[in-house]
Amino acid sequence: MATRSPYSGLQITLHWLIAFLIAAAWFLGDGMGRILDKRIEAGTTGIEGNTLHVWIGGAVFLLVLIRIAVRLRTGAPAPAAGSTGWQETAALWGHRALYLMMILVPVLGATAWYGHVKPAAEAHEIAVNVLVILIVGHTLMALYHQYVARDGTLRRMIPFLR
């Protein structure tokens, strides 16, 4: 198995914390449309009436911005030895799409929640589904690298994995 330098401890921590929070927000998202409708009907504004789903979404947004800043400052490990140009391009655009959706989903949610913009709520729901599809693809590719390609890619985010 090829050896590759891992991400920093901060990058790994942010990766798994964001993943956990996205999963938590997804599980807590059921019924948010009805809650938003009641919020709009009552004329509630500001943080009054925020749900755990809303707080977690805000935390995801902030942590993703921090993660982007850390990545711009420290970079990422080099691609796997032997990876082809198309694989590197797919990984680059896959990660860009993940980052875009991790920013877009909370922005749309906040726009709907604080701005009482129903079309943003509908777009938020669609964007969440796109994000989940990207996460599933990301996970499948990580497992492919670990168990098929055996190139050590997954160990960069899970250093204790053998």
Coordinates of N, CA and C in Angstrom, one line a residue:
M1 N 0.9 -1.2 0.0 CA 0.0 0.0 0.0 C 0.9 1.2 0.0
A2 N 0.6 2.2 -0.9 CA 1.4 3.4 -1.0 C 1.3 4.2 0.3
T3 N 2.3 4.9 0.6 CA 2.3 5.8 1.8 C 2.1 7.3 1.2
R4 N 1.2 8.0 1.9 CA 0.9 9.4 1.5 C 0.8 10.2 2.7
S5 N 1.3 11.5 2.6 CA 1.2 12.3 3.8 C -0.3 12.6 4.1
P6 N -0.6 12.7 5.4 CA -2.0 12.9 5.7 C -2.3 14.4 5.8
Y7 N -3.6 14.7 5.9 CA -4.0 16.1 6.2 C -3.6 16.4 7.6
S8 N -3.6 17.7 7.9 CA -3.3 18.1 9.3 C -4.4 17.7 10.2
G9 N -4.0 17.7 11.5 CA -5.0 17.3 12.5 C -6.2 18.2 12.5
L10 N -6.0 19.5 12.2 CA -7.1 20.5 12.2 C -8.0 20.1 11.0
Q11 N -7.4 19.8 9.8 CA -8.2 19.5 8.6 C -9.0 18.2 8.9
I12 N -8.5 17.2 9.5 CA -9.2 16.0 9.8 C -10.3 16.2 10.8
T13 N -10.0 17.0 11.8 CA -11.1 17.3 12.8 C -12.2 18.1 12.1
L14 N -11.9 19.1 11.3 CA -13.0 19.8 10.6 C -13.8 18.9 9.7
H15 N -13.1 18.0 9.0 CA -13.7 17.1 8.0 C -14.8 16.3 8.8
W16 N -14.4 15.6 9.8 CA -15.3 14.7 10.5 C -16.4 15.5 11.4
L17 N -16.0 16.6 11.9 CA -17.0 17.4 12.6 C -18.1 17.9 11.7
I18 N -17.7 18.4 10.5 CA -18.7 18.9 9.5 C -19.5 17.7 9.0
A19 N -18.9 16.5 8.8 CA -19.7 15.4 8.3 C -20.7 15.0 9.4
F20 N -20.3 15.0 10.7 CA -21.2 14.6 11.7 C -22.4 15.6 11.8
L21 N -22.0 16.9 11.7 CA -23.1 18.0 11.8 C -24.0 17.9 10.6
I22 N -23.5 17.6 9.4 CA -24.4 17.5 8.2 C -25.4 16.4 8.4
A23 N -24.9 15.2 8.9 CA -25.7 14.1 9.2 C -26.8 14.5 10.2
A24 N -26.4 15.1 11.3 CA -27.3 15.5 12.4 C -28.4 16.5 11.8
A25 N -28.0 17.5 11.0 CA -28.9 18.4 10.4 C -29.9 17.7 9.5
W26 N -29.4 16.7 8.8 CA -30.2 16.0 7.9 C -31.3 15.2 8.7
F27 N -30.9 14.5 9.7 CA -31.9 13.8 10.5 C -32.9 14.7 11.3
L28 N -32.4 15.9 11.6 CA -33.3 16.9 12.3 C -34.1 17.7 11.3
G29 N -33.9 17.6 10.0 CA -34.6 18.4 9.1 C -36.1 18.1 8.8
D30 N -36.5 16.9 9.2 CA -37.9 16.5 9.0 C -38.8 17.4 9.6
G31 N -39.8 17.9 8.9 CA -40.8 18.8 9.4 C -40.4 20.3 9.4
M32 N -39.2 20.6 8.9 CA -38.8 22.0 8.9 C -39.7 22.9 8.0
G33 N -40.3 22.3 7.0 CA -41.2 23.1 6.1 C -42.4 23.6 6.9
R34 N -43.0 22.7 7.7 CA -44.1 23.1 8.5 C -43.7 24.2 9.5
I35 N -42.6 24.0 10.1 CA -42.1 25.0 11.1 C -41.8 26.3 10.5
L36 N -41.3 26.3 9.3 CA -41.0 27.6 8.6 C -42.4 28.2 8.2
D37 N -43.3 27.5 7.8 CA -44.7 28.1 7.5 C -45.2 28.7 8.7
K38 N -45.1 28.1 9.9 CA -45.6 28.7 11.1 C -44.8 29.9 11.5
R39 N -43.6 29.9 11.2 CA -42.7 31.0 11.5 C -43.1 32.2 10.7
I40 N -43.3 32.0 9.4 CA -43.7 33.1 8.5 C -45.1 33.6 8.9
E41 N -46.0 32.7 9.2 CA -47.3 33.1 9.5 C -47.3 34.0 10.8
A42 N -46.5 33.6 11.8 CA -46.4 34.4 13.0 C -45.6 35.7 12.9
G43 N -44.8 35.8 11.7 CA -44.0 37.0 11.5 C -42.7 37.0 12.4
T44 N -42.3 35.8 12.8 CA -41.1 35.7 13.7 C -39.9 36.0 12.9
T45 N -39.0 36.8 13.5 CA -37.7 37.2 12.8 C -36.6 36.9 13.8
G46 N -35.4 37.1 13.3 CA -34.2 37.0 14.1 C -34.0 35.5 14.6
I47 N -33.3 35.4 15.7 CA -33.0 34.0 16.1 C -34.1 33.4 17.0
E48 N -35.1 34.2 17.2 CA -36.3 33.7 18.0 C -36.9 32.5 17.3
G49 N -37.0 31.4 18.0 CA -37.7 30.2 17.5 C -36.7 29.4 16.7
N50 N -35.4 29.7 16.7 CA -34.5 28.8 16.0 C -34.5 27.4 16.5
T51 N -34.5 26.4 15.6 CA -34.4 25.0 16.0 C -33.0 24.5 16.0
L52 N -32.8 23.3 16.5 CA -31.5 22.7 16.5 C -31.0 22.6 15.1
H53 N -31.9 22.2 14.2 CA -31.5 22.1 12.8 C -30.9 23.4 12.3
V54 N -31.5 24.6 12.6 CA -31.0 25.9 12.2 C -29.7 26.2 12.8
W55 N -29.5 25.9 14.1 CA -28.2 26.2 14.7 C -27.1 25.3 14.1
I56 N -27.4 24.1 13.9 CA -26.4 23.2 13.3 C -26.1 23.6 11.9
G57 N -27.0 24.1 11.1 CA -26.8 24.6 9.7 C -25.8 25.8 9.8
G58 N -26.0 26.7 10.8 CA -25.1 27.8 10.9 C -23.7 27.4 11.3
A59 N -23.6 26.4 12.1 CA -22.3 25.9 12.5 C -21.6 25.2 11.3
V60 N -22.4 24.5 10.5 CA -21.8 23.9 9.3 C -21.2 25.0 8.4
F61 N -22.0 26.0 8.2 CA -21.6 27.1 7.3 C -20.3 27.7 7.8
L62 N -20.2 28.0 9.1 CA -19.0 28.6 9.7 C -17.8 27.7 9.6
L63 N -18.0 26.4 10.0 CA -16.9 25.5 9.9 C -16.4 25.2 8.5
V64 N -17.3 25.2 7.5 CA -16.9 25.1 6.1 C -16.0 26.3 5.7
L65 N -16.4 27.5 6.1 CA -15.6 28.6 5.8 C -14.2 28.5 6.4
I66 N -14.1 28.1 7.6 CA -12.9 27.9 8.3 C -12.1 26.8 7.6
R67 N -12.7 25.7 7.2 CA -12.0 24.6 6.5 C -11.5 25.1 5.2
I68 N -12.2 25.9 4.5 CA -11.7 26.5 3.2 C -10.4 27.3 3.4
A69 N -10.5 28.2 4.5 CA -9.4 29.0 4.8 C -8.1 28.2 5.2
V70 N -8.4 27.1 5.9 CA -7.3 26.3 6.3 C -6.7 25.6 5.1
R71 N -7.6 25.1 4.2 CA -7.1 24.4 3.0 C -6.3 25.3 2.1
L72 N -6.8 26.6 2.0 CA -6.0 27.5 1.2 C -4.7 27.8 1.8
R73 N -4.6 27.8 3.1 CA -3.3 28.1 3.8 C -2.4 26.9 3.8
T74 N -2.9 25.7 4.0 CA -2.0 24.6 4.2 C -2.0 23.6 3.0
G75 N -3.0 23.7 2.1 CA -3.0 22.8 1.0 C -3.5 21.4 1.3
A76 N -3.3 20.5 0.4 CA -3.8 19.1 0.6 C -2.7 18.2 0.1
P77 N -2.7 17.0 0.6 CA -1.7 16.0 0.1 C -1.8 15.8 -1.4
A78 N -0.7 15.4 -2.0 CA -0.6 15.2 -3.5 C -1.5 14.0 -3.8
P79 N -2.0 14.0 -5.1 CA -2.8 12.8 -5.5 C -2.0 11.5 -5.4
A80 N -2.8 10.4 -5.4 CA -2.2 9.1 -5.3 C -1.2 8.9 -6.5
A81 N -0.1 8.2 -6.2 CA 0.8 7.8 -7.3 C 0.1 6.9 -8.2
G82 N 0.2 7.1 -9.5 CA -0.4 6.3 -10.5 C -1.8 6.7 -10.9
S83 N -2.3 7.8 -10.2 CA -3.7 8.2 -10.6 C -3.6 8.9 -12.0
T84 N -4.6 8.8 -12.8 CA -4.6 9.4 -14.1 C -5.1 10.8 -14.1
G85 N -4.9 11.5 -15.1 CA -5.4 12.9 -15.2 C -6.8 13.0 -15.1
W86 N -7.6 12.1 -15.6 CA -9.1 12.2 -15.5 C -9.5 11.9 -14.1
Q87 N -8.8 11.1 -13.4 CA -9.1 10.8 -12.0 C -8.8 12.0 -11.1
E88 N -7.7 12.7 -11.4 CA -7.4 13.9 -10.6 C -8.4 15.0 -10.9
T89 N -8.8 15.1 -12.2 CA -9.8 16.1 -12.5 C -11.1 15.8 -11.9
A90 N -11.5 14.6 -11.9 CA -12.8 14.2 -11.2 C -12.7 14.5 -9.7
A91 N -11.6 14.2 -9.1 CA -11.5 14.4 -7.7 C -11.5 15.9 -7.4
L92 N -10.9 16.7 -8.2 CA -10.8 18.2 -8.0 C -12.3 18.7 -8.1
W93 N -13.0 18.4 -9.2 CA -14.3 18.9 -9.4 C -15.3 18.3 -8.4
G94 N -15.1 17.1 -8.0 CA -16.0 16.5 -6.9 C -15.8 17.2 -5.6
H95 N -14.6 17.6 -5.3 CA -14.4 18.3 -4.0 C -14.9 19.8 -4.1
R96 N -14.7 20.4 -5.3 CA -15.3 21.7 -5.5 C -16.8 21.7 -5.4
A97 N -17.5 20.7 -5.9 CA -18.9 20.6 -5.8 C -19.4 20.4 -4.4
L98 N -18.6 19.6 -3.6 CA -18.9 19.4 -2.2 C -18.8 20.7 -1.5
Y99 N -17.8 21.4 -1.6 CA -17.6 22.7 -1.0 C -18.7 23.7 -1.4
L100 N -19.0 23.7 -2.6 CA -20.1 24.6 -3.1 C -21.4 24.3 -2.4
M101 N -21.7 23.0 -2.4 CA -23.0 22.6 -1.8 C -23.0 22.8 -0.3
M102 N -21.8 22.6 0.4 CA -21.8 22.8 1.8 C -21.9 24.3 2.2
I103 N -21.7 25.2 1.2 CA -21.9 26.6 1.4 C -23.3 27.0 1.0
L104 N -23.7 26.5 -0.1 CA -25.0 26.8 -0.7 C -26.2 26.4 0.2
V105 N -26.1 25.1 0.7 CA -27.2 24.6 1.5 C -27.6 25.5 2.7
P106 N -26.6 25.8 3.5 CA -26.9 26.7 4.7 C -27.3 28.1 4.3
V107 N -26.8 28.6 3.2 CA -27.2 30.0 2.7 C -28.6 30.0 2.3
L108 N -29.0 28.9 1.6 CA -30.4 28.9 1.1 C -31.3 28.6 2.4
G109 N -30.9 27.8 3.3 CA -31.7 27.6 4.5 C -31.8 28.9 5.3
A110 N -30.8 29.6 5.5 CA -30.8 30.9 6.2 C -31.7 31.9 5.5
T111 N -31.6 31.9 4.2 CA -32.4 32.9 3.4 C -33.9 32.6 3.6
A112 N -34.2 31.3 3.6 CA -35.6 30.9 3.8 C -36.0 31.2 5.3
W113 N -35.2 30.8 6.2 CA -35.6 30.9 7.6 C -35.6 32.4 8.1
Y114 N -34.6 33.1 7.8 CA -34.5 34.5 8.3 C -35.2 35.5 7.4
G115 N -35.2 35.2 6.1 CA -35.8 36.1 5.1 C -37.2 35.8 4.7
H116 N -37.7 34.7 5.3 CA -39.1 34.2 4.9 C -39.3 34.1 3.4
V117 N -38.3 33.5 2.8 CA -38.3 33.3 1.3 C -38.6 31.9 1.0
K118 N -39.9 31.6 0.7 CA -40.3 30.2 0.4 C -39.6 29.5 -0.7
P119 N -39.3 30.2 -1.9 CA -38.6 29.6 -2.9 C -37.2 29.2 -2.5
A120 N -36.6 29.9 -1.5 CA -35.2 29.5 -1.0 C -35.4 28.2 -0.2
A121 N -36.5 28.0 0.5 CA -36.7 26.8 1.2 C -36.8 25.6 0.3
E122 N -37.5 25.8 -0.9 CA -37.6 24.7 -1.8 C -36.3 24.4 -2.5
A123 N -35.5 25.5 -2.8 CA -34.2 25.3 -3.3 C -33.3 24.6 -2.3
H124 N -33.4 25.0 -1.1 CA -32.6 24.4 0.0 C -32.9 22.8 0.1
E125 N -34.1 22.5 -0.1 CA -34.5 21.0 -0.1 C -33.8 20.3 -1.2
I126 N -33.9 20.9 -2.4 CA -33.2 20.3 -3.6 C -31.7 20.2 -3.4
A127 N -31.1 21.3 -2.9 CA -29.7 21.4 -2.7 C -29.2 20.3 -1.7
V128 N -30.0 20.1 -0.7 CA -29.7 19.1 0.3 C -29.6 17.7 -0.3
N129 N -30.5 17.4 -1.2 CA -30.5 16.1 -1.9 C -29.3 16.0 -2.8
V130 N -28.9 17.1 -3.5 CA -27.7 17.1 -4.3 C -26.4 16.9 -3.4
L131 N -26.4 17.5 -2.2 CA -25.3 17.4 -1.3 C -25.2 15.9 -0.8
V132 N -26.3 15.3 -0.5 CA -26.3 13.9 0.0 C -25.8 13.0 -1.1
I133 N -26.2 13.2 -2.4 CA -25.7 12.4 -3.5 C -24.2 12.6 -3.6
L134 N -23.7 13.8 -3.5 CA -22.2 14.1 -3.6 C -21.5 13.4 -2.4
I135 N -22.1 13.4 -1.2 CA -21.5 12.8 -0.1 C -21.4 11.2 -0.3
V136 N -22.5 10.7 -0.8 CA -22.5 9.2 -1.1 C -21.4 8.9 -2.1
G137 N -21.3 9.7 -3.1 CA -20.2 9.5 -4.1 C -18.8 9.6 -3.5
H138 N -18.7 10.6 -2.7 CA -17.4 10.9 -2.0 C -17.0 9.6 -1.2
T139 N -18.0 9.1 -0.4 CA -17.8 8.0 0.5 C -17.4 6.7 -0.4
L140 N -18.2 6.5 -1.4 CA -17.9 5.4 -2.3 C -16.5 5.4 -2.9
M141 N -16.1 6.6 -3.3 CA -14.7 6.7 -3.9 C -13.7 6.5 -2.8
A142 N -13.9 7.0 -1.6 CA -13.0 6.8 -0.5 C -12.8 5.3 -0.3
L143 N -13.9 4.6 -0.2 CA -13.9 3.1 0.0 C -13.2 2.4 -1.2
Y144 N -13.5 2.9 -2.4 CA -12.8 2.3 -3.6 C -11.3 2.4 -3.4
H145 N -10.8 3.6 -3.1 CA -9.4 3.8 -2.9 C -8.8 3.0 -1.8
Q146 N -9.6 2.7 -0.7 CA -9.1 1.9 0.4 C -9.0 0.4 0.0
Y147 N -10.1 -0.1 -0.6 CA -10.2 -1.5 -0.7 C -10.0 -2.1 -2.1
V148 N -10.0 -1.2 -3.1 CA -9.8 -1.7 -4.5 C -8.4 -1.2 -5.0
A149 N -8.3 0.1 -5.0 CA -7.0 0.7 -5.5 C -5.9 0.5 -4.4
R150 N -6.2 0.4 -3.2 CA -5.3 0.2 -2.1 C -4.1 1.2 -2.2
D151 N -4.4 2.5 -2.4 CA -3.4 3.5 -2.5 C -3.2 4.4 -1.3
G152 N -3.9 4.1 -0.2 CA -3.7 4.9 1.0 C -4.4 6.2 1.1
T153 N -5.3 6.4 0.1 CA -6.0 7.7 0.1 C -6.8 7.9 1.4
L154 N -7.6 6.9 1.8 CA -8.5 7.0 3.0 C -7.7 7.2 4.3
R155 N -6.5 6.7 4.3 CA -5.7 6.9 5.5 C -5.3 8.4 5.7
R156 N -5.4 9.2 4.7 CA -5.1 10.6 4.9 C -6.1 11.3 5.8
M157 N -7.4 10.8 5.8 CA -8.4 11.3 6.7 C -8.7 10.4 7.9
I158 N -8.1 9.2 7.9 CA -8.3 8.3 9.0 C -6.9 7.7 9.3
P159 N -6.0 8.5 9.9 CA -4.5 8.1 10.0 C -4.3 6.8 10.7
F160 N -5.2 6.4 11.6 CA -5.0 5.1 12.3 C -5.5 3.9 11.6
L161 N -6.1 4.1 10.4 CA -6.6 3.0 9.6 C -5.4 2.3 9.0
R162 N -5.5 1.0 9.0 CA -4.4 0.1 8.4 C -4.8 -0.6 7.2

